[in-house]
Amino acid sequence: MKIHTWEKAFLAAGATVLVACAGALVYATFGMDIHLPGAHARIDPQAVMTTPPFDQPGVRPLADGRVEAVVIGSAWRFEPAEIRVPAGVEIVFIATTTDVVHGFNIEGTRLNMMLVPGQVSRNTYTFSEPGEYLLICHEYCGLGHHMMAGRVIVVPAGDVGERDVATGHVAKVH
Ligand code: CUA
């Protein structure tokens, strides 16, 4: 079979793009540790406010040295709207919604989750530097969607705690 020169060239170009894309996918998964956040657990969406850990949203230290941030999305706010976490420590974000589908996207990071009624979303992230990050809902959720935002304030390791105790956001270490 004779293959035209141009056809060969386009086949080669197509194959190169395919291999490059597959390589990028493998690199993102294993090199950059980017994964799709899946459903971590189920929850009764009617009983979010009384189901641990969502009965005490906020930031708390975990026994293994990591820090847990429990966040509830609802039309049209995040609770807590201000999340203070330490830099250099792995933060375990655990979030859900009490009503419709919301998004959970922390600007400038790979943290990008959907909050689906009845589902607990979980993802981890380590902020290398102190700073302030915008938390936005990036799933259209109704009239107030564009106003649904929060702040993640990353403080030097060791600085988190007192203020969160003051706002009642730190529960027991568990
Ligand atoms: Cu919540 Cu958009």
Short mmCIF file of C-alpha atoms and ligand atoms in Angstrom, two decimals:
data_model
loop_
_atom_site.label_atom_id
_atom_site.label_comp_id
_atom_site.label_asym_id
_atom_site.label_seq_id
_atom_site.Cartn_x
_atom_site.Cartn_y
_atom_site.Cartn_z
CA MET A 1 0.00 0.00 0.00
CA LYS A 2 1.29 3.40 -0.94
CA ILE A 3 0.85 6.16 1.60
CA HIS A 4 1.05 9.66 0.30
CA THR A 5 3.89 11.73 1.76
CA TRP A 6 1.55 14.35 3.20
CA GLU A 7 -0.66 11.68 4.72
CA LYS A 8 2.40 10.18 6.39
CA ALA A 9 3.37 13.57 7.73
CA PHE A 10 -0.09 14.18 9.20
CA LEU A 11 -0.19 10.68 10.69
CA ALA A 12 3.17 11.33 12.32
CA ALA A 13 2.02 14.73 13.61
CA GLY A 14 -1.19 13.19 15.00
CA ALA A 15 0.70 10.40 16.69
CA THR A 16 3.15 12.89 18.22
CA VAL A 17 0.31 14.97 19.69
CA LEU A 18 -1.36 11.83 21.10
CA VAL A 19 1.85 10.66 22.75
CA ALA A 20 2.54 14.16 24.11
CA CYS A 21 -0.98 14.38 25.62
CA ALA A 22 -0.70 10.92 27.16
CA GLY A 23 2.69 11.90 28.57
CA ALA A 24 1.24 15.12 30.04
CA LEU A 25 -1.53 13.10 31.70
CA VAL A 26 0.94 10.66 33.23
CA TYR A 27 3.13 13.53 34.40
CA ALA A 28 0.18 15.40 35.95
CA THR A 29 -0.95 12.26 37.78
CA PHE A 30 2.37 10.98 39.07
CA GLY A 31 4.74 13.94 38.76
CA MET A 32 2.45 16.72 39.97
CA ASP A 33 0.14 14.58 42.09
CA ILE A 34 -3.03 15.95 40.50
CA HIS A 35 -6.07 13.75 40.95
CA LEU A 36 -9.78 14.11 40.47
CA PRO A 37 -11.31 14.44 43.92
CA GLY A 38 -13.84 11.66 44.21
CA ALA A 39 -16.65 11.07 46.65
CA HIS A 40 -14.97 10.44 49.99
CA ALA A 41 -18.12 9.48 51.91
CA ARG A 42 -21.87 9.84 51.86
CA ILE A 43 -23.84 12.13 54.12
CA ASP A 44 -27.53 12.86 54.66
CA PRO A 45 -27.83 16.33 53.07
CA GLN A 46 -30.73 17.13 55.41
CA ALA A 47 -28.58 16.50 58.47
CA VAL A 48 -25.27 18.13 57.54
CA MET A 49 -25.30 20.54 60.48
CA THR A 50 -25.67 17.72 63.00
CA THR A 51 -23.35 15.19 61.36
CA PRO A 52 -19.69 15.16 62.46
CA PRO A 53 -17.42 16.72 61.47
CA PHE A 54 -19.80 19.25 59.90
CA ASP A 55 -21.47 20.00 63.24
CA GLN A 56 -18.23 21.89 64.01
CA PRO A 57 -17.00 23.49 60.79
CA GLY A 58 -13.56 25.04 60.99
CA VAL A 59 -9.91 24.20 61.39
CA ARG A 60 -8.49 21.71 63.84
CA PRO A 61 -5.24 19.80 64.28
CA LEU A 62 -5.21 16.10 63.57
CA ALA A 63 -3.35 13.61 65.75
CA ASP A 64 -0.94 12.79 62.91
CA GLY A 65 0.31 16.39 62.70
CA ARG A 66 -1.81 17.41 59.75
CA VAL A 67 -4.57 20.00 59.95
CA GLU A 68 -8.19 19.42 59.03
CA ALA A 69 -10.37 22.16 57.54
CA VAL A 70 -14.07 21.35 57.57
CA VAL A 71 -16.12 23.60 55.31
CA ILE A 72 -19.83 23.75 54.49
CA GLY A 73 -21.08 25.30 51.29
CA SER A 74 -24.63 26.59 51.07
CA ALA A 75 -26.44 29.20 49.01
CA TRP A 76 -24.50 31.47 48.96
CA ARG A 77 -21.71 31.25 51.45
CA PHE A 78 -18.95 29.13 52.87
CA GLU A 79 -18.89 28.30 56.56
CA PRO A 80 -16.40 29.31 57.83
CA ALA A 81 -15.88 32.11 55.32
CA GLU A 82 -12.38 32.69 56.67
CA ILE A 83 -10.16 29.64 56.94
CA ARG A 84 -6.84 30.07 58.75
CA VAL A 85 -4.33 27.32 58.18
CA PRO A 86 -0.60 26.97 58.77
CA ALA A 87 1.96 26.95 55.97
CA GLY A 88 4.13 23.90 55.43
CA VAL A 89 1.60 21.49 56.91
CA GLU A 90 -0.66 19.21 54.92
CA ILE A 91 -4.23 20.50 55.12
CA VAL A 92 -7.05 18.02 54.73
CA PHE A 93 -10.03 19.87 53.27
CA ILE A 94 -13.34 18.16 53.93
CA ALA A 95 -16.43 19.81 52.52
CA THR A 96 -20.05 19.27 51.62
CA THR A 97 -23.18 21.22 50.76
CA THR A 98 -26.51 21.60 52.52
CA ASP A 99 -28.50 22.43 49.41
CA VAL A 100 -27.46 22.50 45.75
CA VAL A 101 -24.22 21.75 43.92
CA HIS A 102 -21.48 24.24 44.71
CA GLY A 103 -17.85 24.52 43.72
CA PHE A 104 -14.83 24.71 45.99
CA ASN A 105 -11.89 26.27 44.22
CA ILE A 106 -8.92 27.86 45.93
CA GLU A 107 -7.30 30.27 43.54
CA GLY A 108 -3.71 29.61 42.60
CA THR A 109 -3.78 26.02 43.86
CA ARG A 110 -4.86 22.71 42.39
CA LEU A 111 -7.72 22.55 44.93
CA ASN A 112 -10.81 22.22 42.81
CA MET A 113 -13.75 20.19 44.09
CA MET A 114 -17.44 19.92 43.48
CA LEU A 115 -19.68 19.94 46.51
CA VAL A 116 -22.55 17.61 45.74
CA PRO A 117 -25.57 17.11 48.01
CA GLY A 118 -25.21 13.82 49.88
CA GLN A 119 -21.51 13.57 49.19
CA VAL A 120 -18.44 14.47 51.23
CA SER A 121 -15.58 15.88 49.15
CA ARG A 122 -12.03 15.61 50.40
CA ASN A 123 -8.72 16.84 49.12
CA THR A 124 -5.34 17.67 50.62
CA TYR A 125 -2.93 20.49 50.01
CA THR A 126 0.21 21.93 51.54
CA PHE A 127 0.66 25.69 51.23
CA SER A 128 4.38 26.36 51.02
CA GLU A 129 4.22 30.09 51.87
CA PRO A 130 2.04 32.25 54.13
CA GLY A 131 -0.40 34.37 52.17
CA GLU A 132 -4.02 34.93 51.32
CA TYR A 133 -6.01 32.92 48.83
CA LEU A 134 -9.47 33.42 47.43
CA LEU A 135 -11.91 30.55 47.86
CA ILE A 136 -14.64 30.68 45.25
CA CYS A 137 -17.67 28.73 44.22
CA HIS A 138 -17.12 27.89 40.58
CA GLU A 139 -20.29 25.92 39.93
CA TYR A 140 -23.30 28.05 39.03
CA CYS A 141 -25.64 27.78 42.02
CA GLY A 142 -28.23 30.47 41.58
CA LEU A 143 -28.73 34.20 42.03
CA GLY A 144 -25.97 34.73 44.58
CA HIS A 145 -23.38 32.52 42.89
CA HIS A 146 -21.06 35.39 42.03
CA MET A 147 -20.97 36.48 45.67
CA MET A 148 -20.16 33.07 47.09
CA ALA A 149 -16.57 33.37 48.19
CA GLY A 150 -14.33 32.96 51.17
CA ARG A 151 -10.72 33.50 52.16
CA VAL A 152 -7.99 31.08 53.03
CA ILE A 153 -5.38 32.78 55.17
CA VAL A 154 -2.15 30.86 55.35
CA VAL A 155 -0.12 31.84 58.39
CA PRO A 156 3.38 30.77 59.44
CA ALA A 157 3.32 27.31 61.02
CA GLY A 158 2.52 27.60 64.73
CA ASP A 159 0.47 30.78 64.35
CA VAL A 160 -2.81 29.04 63.78
CA GLY A 161 -4.94 28.16 66.78
CA GLU A 162 -5.56 31.00 69.22
CA ARG A 163 -7.72 33.01 66.91
CA ASP A 164 -9.61 29.96 65.80
CA VAL A 165 -10.25 29.01 69.38
CA ALA A 166 -11.62 32.52 69.85
CA THR A 167 -14.04 32.07 66.97
CA GLY A 168 -14.99 28.65 68.26
CA HIS A 169 -13.60 26.94 65.22
CA VAL A 170 -11.16 24.61 66.91
CA ALA A 171 -12.65 21.55 68.47
CA LYS A 172 -10.81 18.78 70.23
CA VAL A 173 -7.80 17.11 68.71
CA HIS A 174 -8.85 13.75 67.37
CU1 CUA B 1 -22.25 28.22 45.14
CU2 CUA B 1 -21.92 28.98 42.89
#
